[in-house]
Coordinates of C-alpha atoms and ligand atoms in Angstrom, one line a residue:
V1 CA 0.0 0.0 0.0
D2 CA 1.3 3.4 -1.0
D3 CA 2.2 6.0 1.7
P4 CA -0.4 8.8 1.5
R5 CA 0.9 12.1 0.4
R6 CA 1.5 14.8 3.0
L7 CA 0.1 18.3 2.7
L8 CA 1.5 20.9 5.0
L9 CA -0.4 24.2 5.7
I10 CA 2.4 26.4 6.9
G11 CA 1.6 29.6 8.6
I12 CA 4.2 32.2 7.6
G13 CA 3.1 35.0 9.9
A14 CA 1.2 38.1 8.8
G15 CA 4.1 40.3 7.8
E16 CA 7.9 40.4 7.9
P17 CA 10.0 37.2 7.3
Q18 CA 11.3 37.3 10.9
L19 CA 7.8 36.2 12.1
L20 CA 8.4 32.8 10.7
T21 CA 8.7 30.3 13.6
Q22 CA 11.5 27.8 13.8
Q23 CA 8.9 25.1 13.2
A24 CA 7.8 26.8 10.0
V25 CA 11.4 27.1 8.8
A26 CA 12.0 23.4 9.5
A27 CA 8.7 22.5 7.7
I28 CA 9.6 24.6 4.6
G29 CA 12.9 22.7 4.4
E30 CA 11.0 19.4 4.2
V31 CA 8.8 20.3 1.3
D32 CA 9.1 18.6 -2.2
A33 CA 6.7 20.9 -3.9
F34 CA 4.9 24.1 -3.0
L35 CA 1.4 24.7 -4.2
V36 CA 0.7 28.3 -5.1
V37 CA -2.9 29.4 -5.7
D38 CA -3.1 31.7 -8.6
K39 CA -5.8 34.3 -7.9
G40 CA -4.6 36.6 -10.6
E41 CA -4.7 39.3 -8.0
T42 CA -2.4 42.3 -7.4
T43 CA -0.8 40.6 -4.5
G44 CA 2.7 41.1 -5.9
D45 CA 4.3 41.9 -2.6
L46 CA 2.9 38.8 -0.9
A47 CA 3.9 36.6 -3.8
R48 CA 7.4 38.0 -3.5
L49 CA 7.6 37.4 0.2
R50 CA 6.5 33.7 -0.3
A51 CA 9.1 33.3 -3.1
D52 CA 11.8 34.7 -0.8
L53 CA 10.9 32.4 2.0
V54 CA 11.1 29.4 -0.3
A55 CA 14.4 30.6 -1.8
R56 CA 15.9 31.0 1.7
H57 CA 14.5 28.0 3.6
G58 CA 13.3 25.6 0.9
R59 CA 15.3 22.8 -0.5
P60 CA 17.1 23.8 -3.8
D61 CA 15.3 21.1 -5.7
A62 CA 11.8 22.0 -4.3
R63 CA 9.2 22.5 -7.1
T64 CA 6.4 25.0 -7.4
V65 CA 3.0 23.9 -8.7
V66 CA 0.4 26.5 -9.6
V67 CA -3.2 25.8 -8.6
P68 CA -5.3 27.7 -11.0
E69 CA -8.3 29.5 -9.4
P70 CA -11.5 28.7 -11.3
P71 CA -13.5 31.6 -12.6
R72 CA -16.6 32.4 -10.5
D73 CA -20.0 32.8 -12.1
R74 CA -21.7 35.4 -9.9
T75 CA -24.5 35.9 -12.4
A76 CA -25.8 32.4 -12.3
E77 CA -29.5 32.1 -11.5
A78 CA -29.1 29.2 -9.2
Y79 CA -26.6 31.0 -6.9
E80 CA -26.1 28.2 -4.3
Q81 CA -25.6 25.7 -7.0
A82 CA -23.0 28.0 -8.6
V83 CA -21.1 28.3 -5.3
Q84 CA -21.1 24.5 -4.9
D85 CA -19.9 24.0 -8.4
W86 CA -17.2 26.4 -7.9
L87 CA -16.1 24.7 -4.6
D88 CA -16.1 21.4 -6.3
L89 CA -14.0 22.7 -9.2
R90 CA -11.6 24.3 -6.8
C91 CA -11.2 21.1 -4.9
A92 CA -10.6 19.2 -8.2
R93 CA -7.9 21.7 -9.1
F94 CA -6.2 21.2 -5.7
E95 CA -6.4 17.4 -6.1
E96 CA -4.8 17.6 -9.6
A97 CA -2.1 19.9 -8.3
L98 CA -1.4 17.6 -5.3
L99 CA -1.2 14.5 -7.6
E100 CA 1.1 16.3 -10.0
A101 CA 3.2 17.9 -7.3
V102 CA 4.4 14.9 -5.4
P103 CA 4.4 11.1 -5.6
P104 CA 2.8 9.0 -2.8
G105 CA 4.9 9.6 0.4
G106 CA 6.0 13.0 -0.9
T107 CA 5.4 16.3 0.9
A108 CA 3.5 19.2 -0.6
A109 CA 2.8 22.5 1.1
L110 CA 0.9 25.7 1.0
L111 CA 2.3 28.8 2.6
V112 CA -0.6 30.5 4.4
W113 CA -0.6 34.2 5.4
G114 CA -0.7 34.6 9.2
D115 CA -2.1 31.5 10.8
P116 CA -3.9 28.9 8.7
T117 CA -6.7 28.5 11.2
L118 CA -7.9 32.1 11.3
Y119 CA -10.1 33.5 8.5
D120 CA -8.4 31.4 5.8
G121 CA -10.2 29.1 3.4
T122 CA -7.5 26.5 2.9
L123 CA -8.5 24.1 5.6
R124 CA -12.0 24.1 4.2
I125 CA -10.7 22.9 0.9
V126 CA -8.6 20.3 2.7
D127 CA -11.7 19.1 4.5
A128 CA -13.7 18.8 1.3
M129 CA -10.8 16.9 -0.4
H130 CA -10.8 14.4 2.4
A131 CA -14.6 14.0 2.1
R132 CA -14.3 13.5 -1.7
G133 CA -11.7 10.8 -1.1
R134 CA -10.2 11.0 -4.5
V135 CA -6.6 11.5 -3.3
A136 CA -5.3 9.9 -0.1
F137 CA -3.3 12.4 1.9
R138 CA -2.8 13.6 5.4
H139 CA -2.6 17.2 6.4
E140 CA -0.7 19.0 9.1
V141 CA -0.9 22.6 10.2
V142 CA 2.1 24.6 11.3
P143 CA 0.8 27.6 13.3
G144 CA 1.8 31.1 12.4
I145 CA 1.8 34.6 13.9
S146 CA -1.6 36.1 13.0
A147 CA -2.4 39.7 12.2
V148 CA -4.2 39.7 15.6
Q149 CA -1.0 38.9 17.5
L150 CA 1.0 41.4 15.5
L151 CA -1.5 44.1 16.1
V152 CA -1.5 43.9 19.9
A153 CA 2.2 43.4 20.0
R154 CA 2.8 46.5 17.9
H155 CA 0.7 48.5 20.3
G156 CA 2.0 46.8 23.3
V157 CA -1.4 46.1 24.7
P158 CA -3.1 42.9 25.8
L159 CA -5.9 41.5 23.8
N160 CA -8.2 41.4 26.8
R161 CA -8.3 42.6 30.4
I162 CA -8.1 39.9 33.0
G163 CA -10.8 37.3 32.7
E164 CA -12.6 39.0 29.8
A165 CA -13.7 37.4 26.6
V166 CA -12.5 38.4 23.1
H167 CA -14.8 38.6 20.2
V168 CA -13.2 38.2 16.8
T169 CA -15.3 39.3 13.9
T170 CA -15.5 40.9 10.4
G171 CA -16.3 44.4 9.4
R172 CA -19.6 43.3 8.0
R173 CA -20.7 41.6 11.2
L174 CA -19.6 44.5 13.3
A175 CA -21.7 46.8 11.2
A176 CA -24.7 44.6 11.9
G177 CA -24.3 45.1 15.6
L178 CA -22.5 43.5 18.6
P179 CA -23.9 40.8 20.9
D180 CA -24.5 41.9 24.4
G181 CA -21.7 41.9 26.9
V182 CA -18.8 42.1 24.4
D183 CA -16.0 44.3 25.7
N184 CA -13.1 43.4 23.5
V185 CA -13.6 43.1 19.7
V186 CA -11.0 42.3 17.1
V187 CA -12.1 43.3 13.6
M188 CA -10.7 41.8 10.4
L189 CA -11.8 41.8 6.8
D190 CA -13.3 45.2 7.0
A191 CA -13.7 46.8 3.6
G192 CA -14.7 50.2 5.0
F193 CA -14.3 51.2 8.7
A194 CA -17.3 49.5 10.4
A195 CA -16.3 50.8 13.8
A196 CA -17.7 54.2 12.6
S197 CA -21.2 52.7 13.0
L198 CA -20.8 51.7 16.7
P199 CA -23.1 53.5 19.1
E200 CA -21.5 55.4 22.0
P201 CA -18.1 55.7 20.4
E202 CA -16.8 57.6 23.4
Q203 CA -17.0 54.3 25.3
W204 CA -14.5 52.5 23.0
Q205 CA -10.7 52.6 22.8
L206 CA -9.3 51.8 19.4
W207 CA -6.0 50.3 18.4
W208 CA -5.6 50.1 14.6
G209 CA -2.9 48.8 12.3
A210 CA -2.5 48.5 8.6
Y211 CA 0.1 46.5 6.5
L212 CA 1.5 45.3 9.9
G213 CA 5.0 43.9 9.7
T214 CA 5.6 45.4 6.3
P215 CA 7.5 48.6 5.4
D216 CA 4.2 50.3 4.9
E217 CA 3.0 49.6 8.4
S218 CA 0.7 52.3 9.8
L219 CA -0.6 52.5 13.4
A220 CA -3.1 54.6 15.2
A221 CA -4.7 54.5 18.6
G222 CA -7.1 56.6 20.7
R223 CA -10.7 56.9 21.8
L224 CA -13.0 56.0 19.0
D225 CA -15.0 59.3 19.1
E226 CA -11.7 61.2 18.9
V227 CA -9.7 59.3 16.3
G228 CA -12.3 57.3 14.4
E229 CA -12.7 59.8 11.6
Q230 CA -9.0 60.3 11.1
V231 CA -8.4 56.5 10.9
A232 CA -11.2 56.1 8.4
A233 CA -9.7 58.8 6.3
R234 CA -6.2 57.5 6.6
K235 CA -7.4 54.1 5.6
A236 CA -9.2 55.4 2.5
A237 CA -6.1 57.4 1.5
L238 CA -3.7 54.4 2.0
R239 CA -6.0 52.2 -0.1
A240 CA -6.2 54.7 -2.9
E241 CA -2.4 55.1 -2.8
K242 CA -1.4 51.4 -2.8
G243 CA -4.5 50.0 -4.6
W244 CA -5.3 47.5 -1.7
I245 CA -5.2 47.5 2.0
M246 CA -5.1 45.0 4.9
D247 CA -5.8 46.3 8.3
T248 CA -7.2 45.1 11.5
Y249 CA -8.1 46.7 14.8
L250 CA -9.0 46.1 18.5
L251 CA -11.8 47.9 20.2
R252 CA -12.1 47.8 24.0
R253 CA -15.0 49.2 25.9
T254 CA -13.8 51.5 28.7
R255 CA -14.7 50.5 32.2
P256 CA -17.5 52.5 33.7
Ligands
LIG301 C1 -8.2 36.4 4.9 S1 -7.8 37.1 6.5 C2 -6.4 36.2 6.8 C3 -5.9 36.3 8.3 C4 -4.6 35.5 8.5 N1 -4.9 34.1 8.4 C5 -4.1 35.8 9.9 O1 -3.8 34.8 10.6 O2 -3.8 36.9 10.2 C6 -7.2 38.7 6.0 C7 -7.4 39.8 7.0 O3 -6.4 39.6 8.0 C8 -6.0 40.9 8.4 N2 -4.6 41.0 8.2 C9 -3.8 40.1 7.7 N3 -2.5 40.5 7.6 C10 -2.5 41.8 8.0 C11 -1.5 42.7 8.2 N4 -0.2 42.5 7.9 N5 -1.8 43.9 8.7 C12 -3.1 44.2 9.1 N6 -4.1 43.3 8.9 C13 -3.8 42.1 8.4 C14 -6.9 41.9 7.7 O4 -8.0 42.2 8.6 C15 -7.3 41.2 6.5 O5 -8.5 41.7 6.0

C-alpha cells in the first residue's frame, strides 16, 4: 500500500519574514513541492515574500506547482448551485495539483498568510478533499503569527483585560451590531471602517494597524470618538495610494 501524500499548511506570519517560527522554517525545508494558488490578483508583494521564504529556507530542488483558481460565475441564476460547483471545481484543481506535485509519500505545502486557522479558506478545501476521497493524503498545520497577535504586539497592549472574553469578527458583522456583553472586539476583513457605526463611540478605545509587519505599516490609537474619523480617512487614503489594504483593529469598551 502506498504511503499517503503529505500536505502541510504552513503559517508564515502576517508580515515580515522574521515572524516565521522555527517550526515553519523546518517545515519549509521538508517540502518537495509548494502549491501556489493563482488568484490573478495584485498581491505582488505577498507573492514576492513567499518566493523569498522558499528561496531562503526551501530545498534547492523543491518545485512550485500552480493551482489555477477557477473563474466564479456570480451571475448564475441558481446561486447556491453555482457556489457549490465552484467549490467542487476548486477542490478538483487542488487534487490535480497535489497529484502532479508529489508522488505518494511526498510532501507538498501551502504557505498561508498569518495563521492557517484564522479566516483562511485553505482548511475548508482540505476538508472537502478528504470528504471526496479521490486523493489519499494527510494534512498538518504549522501555526503562524496572525495579524491579531501582530496588532496587539505593535501597540504593546493585551488582547483582553483579566478574565474578559475576546470577540473576533468581520467588518460586515460588526456593522450589523455587537452581541450583548462584548468588551473586546478584534475586527478583520473590514472593507470600510465598520467601527464608525458603533453606538457610543466615546466608550470605546481603538488600536488600529494596517500593513502590519511590512515597510508600509501604519498604526493609530485613541478613543473612537476622537480618532475614528481620522483613521477612516487614513485608511481610505492608503488604499487609494497602494491599490489595496489590509488592516485590523482592536476595540475595547472602557470600564465605567
Ligand atoms: C483572509 S484574512 C487572513 C488572516 C490570517 N490568516 C491571519 O492569521 O492573520 C485577511 C485579514 O487579516 C487581516 N490582516 C492580515 N494580515 C495583516 C497585516 N499584515 N496587517 C493588518 N491586517 C492584516 C486583515 O484584517 C485582513 O482583512
